[in-house]
């Protein structure tokens, strides 16, 4: 006499079988994946490190997190004095975000806009209000990923080279955003 399993029992049994097969397959893949890695590690450690000469490298200056924080807080303070709710972002020379501070009541769109303005300012080493005018002659500039050609971004320089960008968004105009970004940059002097 053949015993028929209930639907619930068949599902539970099938799930257990699938789990066992998956565990066995994963274990095999994991074991095979780690073997070549171990061989590569020993080959890499056996090769000496290449030494670059002074003429093959460059040195760049970056803002510290403390300086970036000081600049952002100065921008927020300037905006608060005028009753404006903003977000301020500080990016490094490569456009990587060092920090972003969203002020109390700042709009949700201001976060991304501030970062893009900071990135744009450091990328072109110019205030974004000046860059807005370039769109008339080169409208495709606005299509470059990560950029925003609206007032509110200023570069930070050291020895005339851009080392950071400060972007502000959330005030009713790019002129005000840039005023607050400049207040942040002035705190670094």
XYZ file of N, CA and C in Angstrom:
567
model
N 0.836 -1.159 0.000
C 0.000 0.000 0.000
C 0.894 1.239 0.000
N 0.608 2.120 -0.925
C 1.409 3.331 -1.088
C 0.748 4.450 -0.311
N 1.574 5.129 0.516
C 1.055 6.231 1.314
C 1.259 7.539 0.551
N 0.220 8.343 0.435
C 0.296 9.620 -0.272
C 0.521 10.727 0.750
N 1.519 11.577 0.471
C 1.824 12.690 1.360
C 0.850 13.843 1.108
N 0.568 14.570 2.148
C -0.306 15.741 1.984
C 0.437 16.819 1.195
N -0.285 17.770 0.704
C 0.313 18.864 -0.075
C 1.348 19.601 0.772
N 1.030 19.877 2.011
C 1.944 20.576 2.915
C 3.222 19.761 3.114
N 3.110 18.471 3.293
C 4.278 17.607 3.491
C 5.137 17.574 2.228
N 4.497 17.520 1.036
C 5.257 17.509 -0.233
C 6.038 18.808 -0.395
N 5.427 19.945 -0.069
C 6.107 21.243 -0.197
C 7.278 21.315 0.772
N 7.072 20.884 2.012
C 8.140 20.917 3.012
C 9.292 20.010 2.600
N 8.973 18.804 2.099
C 10.011 17.868 1.671
C 10.769 18.425 0.468
N 10.047 18.971 -0.487
C 10.682 19.558 -1.670
C 11.591 20.713 -1.303
N 11.159 21.555 -0.367
C 11.973 22.689 0.078
C 13.247 22.228 0.744
N 13.147 21.164 1.550
C 14.327 20.637 2.227
C 15.320 20.073 1.218
N 14.820 19.383 0.196
C 15.699 18.820 -0.842
C 16.393 19.947 -1.599
N 15.645 20.975 -1.981
C 16.239 22.113 -2.692
C 17.293 22.805 -1.844
N 17.034 22.971 -0.566
C 17.998 23.612 0.326
C 19.276 22.789 0.413
N 19.145 21.477 0.489
C 20.318 20.604 0.571
C 21.138 20.671 -0.716
N 20.461 20.659 -1.858
C 21.166 20.746 -3.145
C 21.863 22.095 -3.258
N 21.172 23.176 -2.894
C 21.758 24.512 -2.968
C 22.970 24.617 -2.052
N 22.881 24.079 -0.849
C 23.997 24.135 0.094
C 25.195 23.371 -0.452
N 24.952 22.215 -1.046
C 26.040 21.434 -1.629
C 26.670 22.153 -2.801
N 25.854 22.763 -3.657
C 26.369 23.497 -4.801
C 27.155 24.710 -4.349
N 26.628 25.453 -3.394
C 27.314 26.643 -2.902
C 28.647 26.266 -2.274
N 28.641 25.212 -1.489
C 29.889 24.772 -0.854
C 30.937 24.407 -1.889
N 30.528 23.742 -2.978
C 31.462 23.375 -4.038
C 31.992 24.619 -4.729
N 31.119 25.563 -5.049
C 31.534 26.794 -5.709
C 32.458 27.584 -4.799
N 32.115 27.694 -3.524
C 32.946 28.450 -2.590
C 34.320 27.809 -2.451
N 34.377 26.486 -2.388
C 35.653 25.805 -2.258
C 36.494 26.012 -3.505
N 35.876 25.923 -4.678
C 36.621 26.123 -5.926
C 37.046 27.574 -6.094
N 36.237 28.508 -5.656
C 36.563 29.922 -5.807
C 37.728 30.316 -4.923
N 37.858 29.687 -3.757
C 38.932 30.084 -2.856
C 40.274 29.490 -3.257
N 40.297 28.400 -3.960
C 41.561 27.776 -4.331
C 42.397 28.664 -5.249
N 41.856 29.185 -6.355
C 42.676 30.048 -7.212
C 43.102 31.327 -6.483
N 42.265 31.826 -5.589
C 42.595 33.040 -4.852
C 43.838 32.808 -4.005
N 43.916 31.653 -3.352
C 45.077 31.342 -2.525
C 46.327 31.252 -3.398
N 46.183 30.660 -4.593
C 47.325 30.563 -5.506
C 47.750 31.948 -5.976
N 46.780 32.817 -6.240
C 47.101 34.184 -6.674
C 47.801 34.945 -5.557
N 47.343 34.780 -4.315
C 47.948 35.481 -3.199
C 49.423 35.140 -3.062
N 49.767 33.862 -3.217
C 51.168 33.480 -3.078
C 51.985 34.013 -4.244
N 51.394 34.075 -5.450
C 52.103 34.613 -6.601
C 52.307 36.121 -6.439
N 51.319 36.814 -5.920
C 51.412 38.255 -5.735
C 52.447 38.581 -4.673
N 52.441 37.848 -3.574
C 53.393 38.149 -2.514
C 54.824 37.835 -2.932
N 55.011 36.954 -3.914
C 56.348 36.619 -4.367
C 56.930 37.717 -5.256
N 56.069 38.501 -5.924
C 56.550 39.553 -6.815
C 56.899 40.793 -6.002
N 58.053 41.412 -6.291
C 58.415 42.630 -5.553
C 57.529 43.797 -5.984
N 57.324 44.731 -5.088
C 56.525 45.921 -5.393
C 57.310 46.831 -6.319
N 56.620 47.447 -7.264
C 57.264 48.386 -8.174
C 57.439 49.717 -7.462
N 58.565 50.326 -7.623
C 58.838 51.622 -6.999
C 58.716 52.718 -8.048
N 57.901 53.706 -7.746
C 57.737 54.835 -8.653
C 58.696 55.938 -8.252
N 59.289 56.564 -9.242
C 60.196 57.681 -8.976
C 59.424 58.969 -8.754
N 60.109 59.993 -8.247
C 59.453 61.267 -7.963
C 58.801 61.865 -9.198
N 59.413 61.732 -10.349
C 58.841 62.340 -11.555
C 57.613 61.578 -12.060
N 57.355 60.390 -11.486
C 56.204 59.578 -11.873
C 54.986 59.812 -10.995
N 55.092 60.679 -10.012
C 53.990 60.894 -9.084
C 53.677 62.389 -8.949
N 52.491 62.649 -8.429
C 52.117 64.019 -8.103
C 51.596 64.033 -6.671
N 51.591 65.193 -6.095
C 51.055 65.374 -4.760
C 49.921 66.372 -4.861
N 48.836 66.099 -4.178
C 47.715 67.036 -4.212
C 47.317 67.403 -2.791
N 46.681 68.548 -2.691
C 46.238 69.069 -1.410
C 44.753 68.803 -1.264
N 44.339 68.400 -0.081
C 42.929 68.105 0.189
C 42.499 68.799 1.467
N 41.210 69.131 1.526
C 40.648 69.667 2.767
C 40.546 68.554 3.798
N 40.757 68.902 5.032
C 40.517 67.942 6.107
C 39.021 67.892 6.380
N 38.585 66.870 7.052
C 37.177 66.770 7.423
C 36.809 67.915 8.361
N 37.733 68.335 9.213
C 37.474 69.454 10.115
C 37.247 70.750 9.337
N 38.069 70.995 8.305
C 37.918 72.198 7.489
C 36.610 72.151 6.709
N 36.273 70.991 6.155
C 35.022 70.849 5.415
C 33.824 71.087 6.328
N 33.902 70.576 7.541
C 32.826 70.774 8.515
C 32.703 72.242 8.885
N 33.825 72.899 9.095
C 33.821 74.326 9.435
C 33.181 75.146 8.309
N 33.523 74.837 7.067
C 32.949 75.554 5.928
C 31.445 75.321 5.830
N 31.024 74.079 5.994
C 29.599 73.754 5.908
C 28.815 74.442 7.016
N 29.354 74.442 8.213
C 28.664 75.087 9.331
C 28.568 76.600 9.126
N 29.612 77.206 8.545
C 29.575 78.646 8.268
C 28.498 78.964 7.231
N 28.359 78.121 6.220
C 27.316 78.332 5.209
C 25.932 78.192 5.823
N 25.738 77.171 6.644
C 24.447 76.980 7.313
C 24.118 78.155 8.231
N 25.118 78.649 8.945
C 24.916 79.775 9.865
C 24.518 81.040 9.087
N 25.181 81.305 7.967
C 24.857 82.477 7.145
C 23.430 82.382 6.616
N 23.026 81.192 6.202
C 21.668 81.008 5.687
C 20.635 81.170 6.805
N 20.938 80.635 7.953
C 20.000 80.709 9.084
C 19.767 82.167 9.490
N 20.833 82.985 9.435
C 20.714 84.411 9.766
C 19.677 85.097 8.885
N 19.561 84.606 7.644
C 18.625 85.211 6.689
C 17.324 84.417 6.577
N 17.143 83.477 7.481
C 15.901 82.708 7.507
C 15.762 81.719 6.358
N 16.878 81.275 5.797
C 16.845 80.340 4.673
C 17.177 78.923 5.134
N 16.526 77.969 4.523
C 16.739 76.549 4.835
C 17.500 75.923 3.671
N 18.708 75.545 3.939
C 19.575 75.052 2.864
C 20.228 73.729 3.221
N 20.824 73.152 2.193
C 21.732 72.020 2.344
C 23.062 72.464 1.764
N 24.150 72.090 2.412
C 25.489 72.419 1.925
C 26.284 71.135 1.760
N 27.014 71.060 0.658
C 27.868 69.899 0.387
C 29.286 70.377 0.120
N 30.250 69.591 0.563
C 31.657 69.873 0.292
C 32.232 68.626 -0.374
N 32.850 68.822 -1.549
C 33.473 67.712 -2.272
C 34.971 67.960 -2.389
N 35.725 66.887 -2.582
C 37.172 67.032 -2.745
C 37.518 67.327 -4.197
N 38.783 67.401 -4.504
C 39.264 67.740 -5.847
C 38.735 66.777 -6.905
N 38.513 65.551 -6.532
C 38.031 64.545 -7.480
C 36.510 64.491 -7.557
N 35.850 65.373 -6.829
C 34.389 65.400 -6.848
C 33.735 64.434 -5.886
N 34.528 63.775 -5.066
C 33.979 62.855 -4.061
C 33.458 63.661 -2.877
N 32.291 63.318 -2.411
C 31.685 64.049 -1.303
C 32.459 63.820 -0.015
N 32.884 64.922 0.597
C 33.515 64.858 1.914
C 32.409 64.831 2.962
N 31.452 65.755 2.819
C 30.305 65.760 3.716
C 29.168 66.549 3.098
N 27.980 66.257 3.547
C 26.786 67.009 3.177
C 25.998 67.224 4.456
N 25.593 68.468 4.685
C 24.785 68.811 5.865
C 23.475 69.415 5.384
N 22.410 68.775 5.775
C 21.074 69.269 5.430
C 20.557 70.048 6.619
N 20.347 71.345 6.398
C 19.851 72.201 7.466
C 18.410 71.874 7.812
N 17.998 72.281 8.976
C 16.615 72.064 9.425
C 15.645 72.643 8.408
N 14.715 71.847 7.951
C 13.677 72.302 7.041
C 14.077 72.419 5.592
N 15.295 72.061 5.222
C 15.719 72.143 3.818
C 14.941 71.121 2.997
N 14.618 71.490 1.786
C 13.847 70.611 0.911
C 14.613 69.360 0.515
N 13.898 68.289 0.198
C 14.554 67.033 -0.144
C 15.405 67.112 -1.408
N 15.042 67.971 -2.350
C 15.804 68.104 -3.588
C 17.141 68.808 -3.354
N 17.254 69.535 -2.249
C 18.447 70.338 -2.021
C 19.692 69.492 -1.774
N 19.522 68.283 -1.282
C 20.664 67.414 -0.970
C 21.470 67.103 -2.236
N 20.809 66.551 -3.243
C 21.489 66.185 -4.486
C 21.953 67.428 -5.236
N 21.155 68.484 -5.207
C 21.529 69.717 -5.911
C 22.800 70.325 -5.328
N 22.922 70.348 -4.010
C 24.119 70.905 -3.370
C 25.362 70.117 -3.774
N 25.262 68.800 -3.785
C 26.411 67.974 -4.173
C 26.796 68.221 -5.628
N 25.812 68.323 -6.513
C 26.097 68.563 -7.936
C 26.710 69.940 -8.158
N 26.253 70.940 -7.432
C 26.821 72.284 -7.569
C 28.275 72.294 -7.096
N 28.555 71.626 -5.987
C 29.931 71.552 -5.475
C 30.827 70.841 -6.496
N 30.337 69.742 -7.046
C 31.091 68.971 -8.045
C 31.372 69.824 -9.281
N 30.367 70.561 -9.737
C 30.518 71.397 -10.923
C 31.540 72.503 -10.674
N 31.480 73.149 -9.511
C 32.410 74.233 -9.188
C 33.855 73.758 -9.151
N 34.106 72.615 -8.528
C 35.491 72.127 -8.448
C 35.961 71.597 -9.802
N 35.059 71.023 -10.572
C 35.443 70.475 -11.877
C 35.932 71.557 -12.836
N 35.286 72.719 -12.811
C 35.657 73.803 -13.721
C 36.427 74.915 -13.022
N 36.680 74.765 -11.728
C 37.388 75.775 -10.945
C 36.774 77.162 -11.154
N 35.448 77.204 -11.067
C 34.734 78.465 -11.243
C 33.410 78.397 -10.499
N 32.925 79.542 -10.050
C 31.597 79.562 -9.434
C 30.548 79.119 -10.450
N 29.558 78.394 -9.986
C 28.548 77.885 -10.919
C 27.719 78.994 -11.540
N 27.633 80.158 -10.888
C 26.898 81.280 -11.486
C 27.603 81.737 -12.768
N 28.932 81.704 -12.789
C 29.684 82.053 -13.998
C 29.506 80.981 -15.078
N 29.418 79.757 -14.651
C 29.297 78.651 -15.607
C 27.935 78.622 -16.285
N 26.910 79.166 -15.634
C 25.573 79.217 -16.230
C 25.630 79.882 -17.604
N 26.414 80.951 -17.711
C 26.533 81.686 -18.970
C 27.145 80.865 -20.094
N 27.954 79.886 -19.753
C 28.589 79.052 -20.780
C 27.584 78.157 -21.497
N 26.441 77.940 -20.882
C 25.427 77.089 -21.500
C 24.876 77.699 -22.787
N 24.920 79.022 -22.910
C 24.441 79.667 -24.127
C 25.260 79.224 -25.339
N 26.577 79.122 -25.173
C 27.462 78.722 -26.274
C 27.648 77.209 -26.360
N 27.468 76.535 -25.261
C 27.673 75.079 -25.222
C 26.557 74.432 -24.407
N 25.344 74.355 -24.953
C 24.215 73.826 -24.174
C 24.380 72.369 -23.753
N 25.250 71.626 -24.408
C 25.448 70.219 -24.049
C 26.211 70.045 -22.741
N 26.807 71.106 -22.220
C 27.502 71.003 -20.938
C 26.580 70.466 -19.856
N 25.315 70.855 -19.908
C 24.357 70.426 -18.880
C 24.127 68.922 -18.910
N 24.547 68.258 -19.973
C 24.356 66.814 -20.099
C 25.472 66.005 -19.452
N 26.503 66.666 -18.953
C 27.598 65.946 -18.304
C 27.087 65.404 -16.973
N 27.203 64.106 -16.755
C 26.667 63.495 -15.526
C 27.232 64.125 -14.261
N 26.347 64.339 -13.302
C 26.753 64.829 -11.992
C 26.884 66.337 -11.880
N 26.664 67.063 -12.978
C 26.833 68.513 -12.934
C 25.493 69.230 -12.812
N 25.567 70.465 -12.319
C 24.384 71.309 -12.236
C 24.836 72.751 -12.419
N 24.441 73.339 -13.511
C 24.860 74.690 -13.867
C 23.852 75.721 -13.370
N 23.737 75.822 -12.060
C 22.902 76.820 -11.395
C 23.745 77.466 -10.314
N 23.508 78.735 -10.047
C 24.256 79.422 -9.001
C 24.167 78.682 -7.681
N 25.276 78.713 -6.929
C 25.281 78.079 -5.618
C 26.506 77.242 -5.341
N 27.415 77.132 -6.311
C 28.632 76.358 -6.097
C 29.857 77.233 -6.259
N 30.834 77.073 -5.368
C 32.088 77.818 -5.470
C 33.263 76.855 -5.275
N 34.354 77.104 -6.003
C 35.537 76.271 -5.791
C 36.346 76.771 -4.600
N 37.126 75.897 -4.028
C 38.091 76.232 -2.990
C 39.448 75.917 -3.600
N 40.372 76.869 -3.532
C 41.667 76.673 -4.171
C 42.806 76.758 -3.161
N 43.935 76.173 -3.546
C 45.192 76.305 -2.817
C 46.258 76.506 -3.889
N 46.983 77.594 -3.801
C 47.959 77.942 -4.844
C 47.316 77.965 -6.226
N 46.135 78.537 -6.306
C 45.357 78.716 -7.535
C 44.842 77.420 -8.158
N 45.056 76.305 -7.496
C 44.560 75.015 -7.997
C 43.329 74.612 -7.199
N 42.294 74.093 -7.860
C 41.095 73.684 -7.130
C 41.376 72.465 -6.259
N 40.943 72.551 -4.990
C 41.126 71.413 -4.083
C 39.797 70.922 -3.524
N 38.733 71.716 -3.698
C 37.430 71.326 -3.170
C 36.361 72.205 -3.817
N 35.125 71.810 -3.607
C 33.996 72.609 -4.048
C 32.965 72.648 -2.941
N 32.304 73.796 -2.793
C 31.233 73.943 -1.815
C 29.971 74.257 -2.596
N 28.943 73.473 -2.373
C 27.680 73.691 -3.054
C 26.566 73.897 -2.053
N 25.688 74.850 -2.369
C 24.542 75.138 -1.510
C 23.292 75.119 -2.369
N 22.237 74.548 -1.835
C 20.947 74.527 -2.523
C 19.839 74.649 -1.489
N 18.722 75.209 -1.929
C 17.558 75.299 -1.059
C 17.017 76.698 -0.889
N 17.866 77.723 -1.080
C 17.376 79.101 -0.985
C 16.544 79.392 -2.237
N 15.755 80.467 -2.221
C 14.888 80.737 -3.365
C 15.614 81.163 -4.649
N 16.916 81.420 -4.571
C 17.646 81.794 -5.792
C 19.075 81.276 -5.734
N 19.654 81.100 -6.918
C 21.048 80.698 -7.000
C 21.974 81.760 -6.440
N 21.556 83.016 -6.519
C 22.356 84.113 -5.977
C 22.506 83.961 -4.464
N 21.408 83.648 -3.784
C 21.483 83.428 -2.335
C 22.278 82.163 -2.015
N 22.028 81.094 -2.771
C 22.779 79.852 -2.546
C 24.281 80.134 -2.637
N 24.677 80.887 -3.665
C 26.101 81.170 -3.840
C 26.637 82.073 -2.729
N 25.836 83.001 -2.282
C 26.239 83.868 -1.156
C 26.590 83.014 0.059
N 25.768 81.998 0.333
C 26.009 81.134 1.491
C 27.207 80.209 1.246
N 27.391 79.763 0.021
C 28.560 78.941 -0.303
C 29.836 79.758 -0.124
N 29.798 81.023 -0.540
C 30.957 81.901 -0.367
C 31.250 82.130 1.130
N 30.214 82.209 1.943
C 30.404 82.356 3.388
C 31.129 81.122 3.939
N 30.783 79.956 3.410
C 31.478 78.736 3.814
C 32.929 78.760 3.407
N 33.207 79.186 2.168
C 34.592 79.255 1.677
C 35.395 80.275 2.466
N 34.762 81.398 2.831
C 35.466 82.441 3.581
C 35.895 81.939 4.960
N 35.182 80.993 5.513
C 35.548 80.450 6.832
C 36.866 79.674 6.785
N 37.322 79.331 5.606
C 38.544 78.551 5.465
C 39.808 79.424 5.414
N 39.631 80.715 5.346
C 40.805 81.608 5.207
C 41.420 81.943 6.535
